[in-house]
Coordinates of C-alpha atoms in Angstrom, one line a residue:
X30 CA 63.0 -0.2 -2.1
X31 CA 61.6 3.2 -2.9
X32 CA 60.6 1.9 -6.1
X33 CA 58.5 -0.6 -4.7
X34 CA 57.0 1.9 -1.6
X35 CA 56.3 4.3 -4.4
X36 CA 54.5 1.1 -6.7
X37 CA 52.5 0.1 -3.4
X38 CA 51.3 3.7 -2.9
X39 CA 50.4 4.3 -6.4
X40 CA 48.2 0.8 -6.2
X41 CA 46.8 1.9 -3.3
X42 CA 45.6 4.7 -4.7
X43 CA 44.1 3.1 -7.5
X44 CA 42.2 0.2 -5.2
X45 CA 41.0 2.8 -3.0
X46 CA 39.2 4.7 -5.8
X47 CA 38.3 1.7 -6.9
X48 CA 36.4 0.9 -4.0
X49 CA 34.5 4.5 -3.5
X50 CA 33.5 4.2 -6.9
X51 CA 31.9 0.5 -6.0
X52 CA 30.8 1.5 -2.3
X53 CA 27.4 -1.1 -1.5
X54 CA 25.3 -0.8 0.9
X55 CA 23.1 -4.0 2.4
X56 CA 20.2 -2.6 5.1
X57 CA 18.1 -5.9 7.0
X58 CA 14.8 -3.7 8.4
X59 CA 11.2 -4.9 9.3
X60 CA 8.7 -4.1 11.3
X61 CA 6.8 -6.6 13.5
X62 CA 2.9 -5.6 14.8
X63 CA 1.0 -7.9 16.7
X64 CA -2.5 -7.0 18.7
X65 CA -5.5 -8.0 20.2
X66 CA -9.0 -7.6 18.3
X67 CA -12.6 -7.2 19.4
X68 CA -15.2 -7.1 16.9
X69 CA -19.4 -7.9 17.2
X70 CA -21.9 -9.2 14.3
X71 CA -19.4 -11.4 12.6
X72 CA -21.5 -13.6 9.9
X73 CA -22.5 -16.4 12.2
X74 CA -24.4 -13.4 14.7
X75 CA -21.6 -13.9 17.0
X76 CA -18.8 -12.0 18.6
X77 CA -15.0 -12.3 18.9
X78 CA -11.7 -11.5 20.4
X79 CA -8.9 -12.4 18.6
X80 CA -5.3 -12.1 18.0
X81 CA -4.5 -10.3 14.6
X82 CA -1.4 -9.5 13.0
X83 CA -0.5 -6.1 10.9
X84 CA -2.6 -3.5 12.2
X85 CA -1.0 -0.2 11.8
X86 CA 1.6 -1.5 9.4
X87 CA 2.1 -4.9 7.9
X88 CA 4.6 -7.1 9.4
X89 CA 7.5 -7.5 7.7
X90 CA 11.5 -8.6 7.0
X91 CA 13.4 -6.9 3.9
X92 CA 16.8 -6.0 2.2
X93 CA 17.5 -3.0 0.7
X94 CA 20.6 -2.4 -1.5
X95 CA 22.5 -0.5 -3.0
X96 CA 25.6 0.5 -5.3
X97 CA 27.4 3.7 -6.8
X98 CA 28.1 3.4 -9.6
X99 CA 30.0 6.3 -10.3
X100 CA 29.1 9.8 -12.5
X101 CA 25.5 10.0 -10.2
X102 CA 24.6 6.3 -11.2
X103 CA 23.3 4.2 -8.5
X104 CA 22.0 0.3 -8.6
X105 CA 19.4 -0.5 -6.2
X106 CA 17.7 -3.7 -5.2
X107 CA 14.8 -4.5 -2.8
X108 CA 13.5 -7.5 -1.3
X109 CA 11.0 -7.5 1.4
X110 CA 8.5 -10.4 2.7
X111 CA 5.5 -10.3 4.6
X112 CA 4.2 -11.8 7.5
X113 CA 1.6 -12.7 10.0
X114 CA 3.2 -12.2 13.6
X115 CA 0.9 -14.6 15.3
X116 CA 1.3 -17.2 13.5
X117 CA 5.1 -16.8 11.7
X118 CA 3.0 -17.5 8.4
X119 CA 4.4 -16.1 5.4
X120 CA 1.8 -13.1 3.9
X121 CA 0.9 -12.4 0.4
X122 CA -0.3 -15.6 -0.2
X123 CA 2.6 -17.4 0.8
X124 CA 5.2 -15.8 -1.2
X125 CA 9.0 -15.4 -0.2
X126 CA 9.0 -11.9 -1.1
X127 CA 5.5 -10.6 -1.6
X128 CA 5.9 -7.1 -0.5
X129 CA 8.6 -6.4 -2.6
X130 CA 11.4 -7.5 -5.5
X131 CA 12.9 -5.3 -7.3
X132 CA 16.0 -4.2 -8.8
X133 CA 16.6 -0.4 -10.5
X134 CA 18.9 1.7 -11.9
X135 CA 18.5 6.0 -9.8
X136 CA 20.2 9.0 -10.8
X137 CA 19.3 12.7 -10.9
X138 CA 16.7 11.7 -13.2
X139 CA 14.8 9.5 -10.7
X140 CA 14.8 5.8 -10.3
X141 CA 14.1 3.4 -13.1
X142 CA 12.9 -0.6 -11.6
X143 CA 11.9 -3.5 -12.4
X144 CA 10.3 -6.6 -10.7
X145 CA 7.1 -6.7 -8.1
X146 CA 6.3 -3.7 -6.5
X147 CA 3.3 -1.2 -5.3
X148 CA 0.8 0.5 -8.3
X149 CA 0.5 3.8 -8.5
X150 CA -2.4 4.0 -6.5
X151 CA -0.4 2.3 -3.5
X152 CA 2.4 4.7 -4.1
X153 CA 0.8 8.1 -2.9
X154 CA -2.4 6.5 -0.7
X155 CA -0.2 6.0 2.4
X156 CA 0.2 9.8 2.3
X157 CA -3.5 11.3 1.8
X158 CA -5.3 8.5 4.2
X159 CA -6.2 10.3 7.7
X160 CA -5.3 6.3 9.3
X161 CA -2.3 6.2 7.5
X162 CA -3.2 3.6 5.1
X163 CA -3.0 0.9 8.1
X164 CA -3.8 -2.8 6.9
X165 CA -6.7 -2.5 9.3
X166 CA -9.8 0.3 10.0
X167 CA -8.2 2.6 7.3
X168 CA -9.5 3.3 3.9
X169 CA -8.8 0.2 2.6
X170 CA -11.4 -1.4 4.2
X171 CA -13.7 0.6 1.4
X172 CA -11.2 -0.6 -1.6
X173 CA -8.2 -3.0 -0.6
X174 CA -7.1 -2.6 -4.6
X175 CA -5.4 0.8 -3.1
X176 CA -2.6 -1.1 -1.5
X177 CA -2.1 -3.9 -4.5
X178 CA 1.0 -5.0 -5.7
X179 CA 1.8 -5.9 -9.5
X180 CA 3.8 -9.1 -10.6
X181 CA 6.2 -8.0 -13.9
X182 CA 5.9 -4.3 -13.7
X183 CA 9.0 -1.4 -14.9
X184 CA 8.6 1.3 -13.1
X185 CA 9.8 5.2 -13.3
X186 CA 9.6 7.4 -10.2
X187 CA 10.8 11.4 -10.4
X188 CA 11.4 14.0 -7.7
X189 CA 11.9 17.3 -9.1
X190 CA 11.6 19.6 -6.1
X191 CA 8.2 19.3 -4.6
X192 CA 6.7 16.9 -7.9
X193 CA 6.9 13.6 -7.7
X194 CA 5.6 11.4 -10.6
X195 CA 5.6 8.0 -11.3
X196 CA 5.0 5.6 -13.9
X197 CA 4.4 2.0 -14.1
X198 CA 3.3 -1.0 -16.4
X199 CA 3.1 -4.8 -16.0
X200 CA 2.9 -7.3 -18.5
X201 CA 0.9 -9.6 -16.1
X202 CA 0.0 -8.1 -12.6
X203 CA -0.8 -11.5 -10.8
X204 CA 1.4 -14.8 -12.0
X205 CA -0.6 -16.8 -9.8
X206 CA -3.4 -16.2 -11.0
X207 CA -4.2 -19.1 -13.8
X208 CA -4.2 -18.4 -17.2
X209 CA -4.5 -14.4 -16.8
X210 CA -1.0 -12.9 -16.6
X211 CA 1.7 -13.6 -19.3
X212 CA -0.4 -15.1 -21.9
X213 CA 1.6 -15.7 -24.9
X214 CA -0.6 -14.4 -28.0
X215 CA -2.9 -12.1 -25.4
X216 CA -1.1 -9.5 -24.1
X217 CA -4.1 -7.3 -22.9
X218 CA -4.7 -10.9 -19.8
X219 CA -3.5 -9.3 -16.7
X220 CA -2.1 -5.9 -17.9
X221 CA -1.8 -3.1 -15.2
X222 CA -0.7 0.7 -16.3
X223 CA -1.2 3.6 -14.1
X224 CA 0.5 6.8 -12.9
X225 CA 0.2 9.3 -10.5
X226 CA 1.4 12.6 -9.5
X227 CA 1.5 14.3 -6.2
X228 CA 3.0 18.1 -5.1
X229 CA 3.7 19.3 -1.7
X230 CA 4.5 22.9 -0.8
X231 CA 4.5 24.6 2.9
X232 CA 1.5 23.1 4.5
X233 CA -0.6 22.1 1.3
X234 CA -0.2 19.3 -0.5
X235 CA -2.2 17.7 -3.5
X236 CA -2.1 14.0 -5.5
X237 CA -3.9 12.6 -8.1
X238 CA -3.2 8.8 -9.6
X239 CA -5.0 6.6 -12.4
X240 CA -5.0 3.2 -12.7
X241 CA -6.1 0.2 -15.1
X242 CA -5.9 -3.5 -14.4
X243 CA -7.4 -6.5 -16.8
X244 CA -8.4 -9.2 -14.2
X245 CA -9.7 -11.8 -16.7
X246 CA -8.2 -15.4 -17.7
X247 CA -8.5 -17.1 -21.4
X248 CA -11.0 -19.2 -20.1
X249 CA -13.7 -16.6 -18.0
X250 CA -14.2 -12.8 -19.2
X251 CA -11.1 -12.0 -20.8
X252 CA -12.1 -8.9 -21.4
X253 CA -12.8 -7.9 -17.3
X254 CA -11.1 -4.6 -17.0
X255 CA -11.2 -2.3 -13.6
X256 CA -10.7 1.3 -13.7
X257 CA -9.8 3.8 -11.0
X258 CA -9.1 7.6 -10.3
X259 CA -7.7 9.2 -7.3
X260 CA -7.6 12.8 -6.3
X261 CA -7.2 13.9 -2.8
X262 CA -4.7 16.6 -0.5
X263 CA -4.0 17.6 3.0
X264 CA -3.1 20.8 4.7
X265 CA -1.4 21.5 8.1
X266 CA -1.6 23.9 10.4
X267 CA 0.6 23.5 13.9
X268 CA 0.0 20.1 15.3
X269 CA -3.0 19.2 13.0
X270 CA -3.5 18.1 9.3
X271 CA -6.8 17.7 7.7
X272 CA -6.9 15.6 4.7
X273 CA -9.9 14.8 2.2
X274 CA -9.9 12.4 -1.2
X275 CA -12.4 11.0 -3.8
X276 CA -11.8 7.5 -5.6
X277 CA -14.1 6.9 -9.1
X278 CA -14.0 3.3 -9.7
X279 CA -15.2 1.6 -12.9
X280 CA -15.6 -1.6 -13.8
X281 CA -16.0 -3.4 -17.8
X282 CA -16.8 -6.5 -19.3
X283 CA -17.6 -8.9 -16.9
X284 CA -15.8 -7.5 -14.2
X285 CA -16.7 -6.8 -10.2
X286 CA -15.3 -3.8 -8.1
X287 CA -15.0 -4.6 -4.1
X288 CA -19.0 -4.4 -2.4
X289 CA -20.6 -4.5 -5.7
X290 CA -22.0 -8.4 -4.5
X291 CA -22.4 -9.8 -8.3
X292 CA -22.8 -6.9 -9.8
X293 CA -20.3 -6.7 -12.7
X294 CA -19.9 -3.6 -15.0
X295 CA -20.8 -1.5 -11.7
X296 CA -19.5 2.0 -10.7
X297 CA -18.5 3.6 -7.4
X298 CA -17.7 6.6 -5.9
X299 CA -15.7 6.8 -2.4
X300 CA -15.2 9.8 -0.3
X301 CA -13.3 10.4 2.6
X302 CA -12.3 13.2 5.0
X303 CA -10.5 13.3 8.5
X304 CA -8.0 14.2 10.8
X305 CA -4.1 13.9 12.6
X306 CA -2.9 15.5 15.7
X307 CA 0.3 15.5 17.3
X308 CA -1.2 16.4 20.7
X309 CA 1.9 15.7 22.4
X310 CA 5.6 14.3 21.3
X311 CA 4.6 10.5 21.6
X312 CA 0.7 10.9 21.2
X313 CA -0.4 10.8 17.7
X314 CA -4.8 10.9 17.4
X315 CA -6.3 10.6 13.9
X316 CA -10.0 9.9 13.0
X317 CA -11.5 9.6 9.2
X318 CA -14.8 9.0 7.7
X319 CA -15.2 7.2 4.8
X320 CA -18.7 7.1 2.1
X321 CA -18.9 4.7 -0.5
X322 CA -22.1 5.2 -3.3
X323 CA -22.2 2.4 -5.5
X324 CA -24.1 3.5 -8.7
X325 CA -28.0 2.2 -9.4
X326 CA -28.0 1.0 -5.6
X327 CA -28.5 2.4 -2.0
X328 CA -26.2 -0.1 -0.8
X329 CA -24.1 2.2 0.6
X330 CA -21.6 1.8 3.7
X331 CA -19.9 4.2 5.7
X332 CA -17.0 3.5 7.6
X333 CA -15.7 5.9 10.8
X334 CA -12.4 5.3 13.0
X335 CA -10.1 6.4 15.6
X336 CA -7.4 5.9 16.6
X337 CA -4.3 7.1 19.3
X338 CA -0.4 6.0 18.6
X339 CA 2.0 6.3 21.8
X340 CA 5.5 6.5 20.9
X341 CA 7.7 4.5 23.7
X342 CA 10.9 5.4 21.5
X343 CA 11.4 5.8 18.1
X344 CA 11.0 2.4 16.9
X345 CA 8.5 1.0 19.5
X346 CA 5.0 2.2 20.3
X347 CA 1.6 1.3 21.0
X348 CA -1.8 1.7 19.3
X349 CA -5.6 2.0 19.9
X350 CA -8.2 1.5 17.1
X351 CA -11.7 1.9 17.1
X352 CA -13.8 1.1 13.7
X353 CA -17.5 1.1 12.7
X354 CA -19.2 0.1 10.0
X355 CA -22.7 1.4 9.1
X356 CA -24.5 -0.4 6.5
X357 CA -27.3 0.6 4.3
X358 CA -29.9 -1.5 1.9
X359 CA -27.9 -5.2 2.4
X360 CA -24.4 -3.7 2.0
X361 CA -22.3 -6.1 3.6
X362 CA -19.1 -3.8 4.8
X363 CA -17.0 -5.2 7.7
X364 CA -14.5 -4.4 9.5
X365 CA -12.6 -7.1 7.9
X366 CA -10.7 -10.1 9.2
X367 CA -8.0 -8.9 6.9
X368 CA -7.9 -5.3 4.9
X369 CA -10.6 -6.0 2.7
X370 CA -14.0 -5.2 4.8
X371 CA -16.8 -6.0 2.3
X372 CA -18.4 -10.0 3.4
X373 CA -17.6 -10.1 6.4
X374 CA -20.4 -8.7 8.0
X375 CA -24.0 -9.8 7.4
X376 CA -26.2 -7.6 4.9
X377 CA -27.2 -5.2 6.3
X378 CA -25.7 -5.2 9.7
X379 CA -23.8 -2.9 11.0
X380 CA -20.1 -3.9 13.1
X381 CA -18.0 -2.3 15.6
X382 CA -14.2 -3.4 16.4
X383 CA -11.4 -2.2 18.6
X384 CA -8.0 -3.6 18.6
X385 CA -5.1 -2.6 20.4
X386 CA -1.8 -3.3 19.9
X387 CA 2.5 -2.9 20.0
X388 CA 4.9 -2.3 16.7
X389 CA 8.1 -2.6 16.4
X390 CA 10.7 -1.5 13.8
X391 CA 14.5 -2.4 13.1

């Protein structure tokens, strides 16, 4: 009997480090934003109100994962889809998991991944945008390619104390795009490869990125390559940080950079500067101003917003937003029906919107 009591104990043992060794974790979180939208001069010289989806953050389900592995070793996996809360429609053009699907290997030495995820311009422009990046009135109504996502991309992020860099290439950064990602005997069709690096330290911080995307097929400009540059930093002081960035954009052989009309082979340069205060516990006010010269042209747009977030609890709160769009020489930048802002406004003409909101995370 004692044999067998000391037999159980000893298998216990064993399962039990077993099982620490093998410890996963499976998270469901989302976030679900839903508002109402007013906006003048949309392109048939009329006004609208409207119920829009994603405003402050993009709705959106997801499940992240993850197993030790033992020695530091962990396996990860995320998979996240977008989208629209008024309508239940899926986002990203209808795919299951558009945000985000991934699976990586993390240990001291950062994480290593693999599948769809964010560029590397997405990866630090949530952080140095006065608006927070928001899918609506934020920068990237001035260049929507700062939030893209790339099909078939490895990935290495590092955090060594207050650096973090990342790395990332895809062999075709938009599978549904027709014959212009994965192109067997054409490698360059739909190639991504940027990076980025960012530092933060007290109330300063500073991040630059780079990125490169081929956007051509076999059968129209194969060649049609879009460059970018990033550099940009904040810096806090009490309830207040001030933030202010430049974006070069370039683009080769055929191909057309956001506002450039059908320009190809254009050239732009985007400033921005603006403002967050914490004026109370739950009130959150930001503005930001954002200047886009597009070379060999005086088509060039500003873009100014507001906007105050009330924090109900920590996962629910409220939102006003208040965007203008100031047109110069036939640009055409809206506020957007989407992100993207450029056509949606007639040349020339000018657009205010409001929208105001609730959002909900879990």
């Amino acid at each position: 009997m004692k044999s067998g009591l000391k037999l159980l104990a000893a298998s216990a043992v064993v399962i039990g480090s077993s099982a620490a060794y093998g410890q996963t974790s499976v998270t469901l979180y989302g976030v679900v934003d839903a508002g109402v939208e007013y906006v003048n001069h949309q392109p048939n010289g009329h006004d609208v109100v409207r119920m829009t989806p994603g405003n402050v953050s993009g709705s959106r389900w997801g499940l992240r994962g993850a197993e030790d592995l033992g020695q530091g070793l962990t396996g990860l996996f995320v998979l996240e889809s977008g989208l629209d809360a008024d309508t239940g429609l899926s986002g990203q053009g209808g795919r299951l998991f558009g945000r985000s699907a991934y699976v990586g290997l993390q240990g001291q030495w950062g994480s290593f991944l693999l599948g769809r995820q964010i560029n590397a311009l997405f990866d630090i422009a949530g952080d140095i945008d006065p608006i927070g990046l928001a899918p609506k009135y934020s920068l990237l109504v001035q260049d929507i390619v700062m939030a893209s996502r790339a099909d078939n991309t490895v990935k290495y992020v590092g955090k060594f104390g207050g650096l973090k860099a990342s790395a990332m290439y895809s062999f075709g950064s938009d599978s549904t795009r027709a014959n212009g990602s994965e192109v067997p005997g054409n490698a360059k069709l739909g190639r991504e490869f940027g990076g980025n690096l960012s530092y933060a330290a007290g109330n300063f911080s500073i991040a630059t990125a780079y990125d490169e995307s081929n956007t051509g097929t076999t059968t129209t400009t194969p060649d049609a390559t879009t460059r970018r540059a990033v550099l940009a930093g904040t810096y806090s002081f009490g309830n207040t940080t001030v933030y202010a960035g430049y974006r070069w954009a370039k683009a080769y052989d055929g191909a057309l950079l956001p506002g450039a009309a059908s320009q190809a082979n254009q050239r732009s340069n985007l400033w921005w500067a603006g403002a967050r205060w914490q004026a109370t516990g739950a009130l959150t006010l930001s503005a930001g101003a954002y200047y886009q010269d597009f070379a060999g042209t005086n088509a060039d747009p500003w873009l100014f917003v507001t906007s105050a977030g009330y924090a109900f609890s920590k996962r629910t709160d409220g939102y006003l937003t208040i965007g203008y769009t100031k047109n110069h020489n036939k640009s055409n930048l809206g506020l957007g029906a989407g992100a993207a802002g450029f056509g949606t406004v007639l040349a020339g003409a000018n657009q205010f919107g409001t929208v105001i909101g609730l959002r909900h995370k879990f």
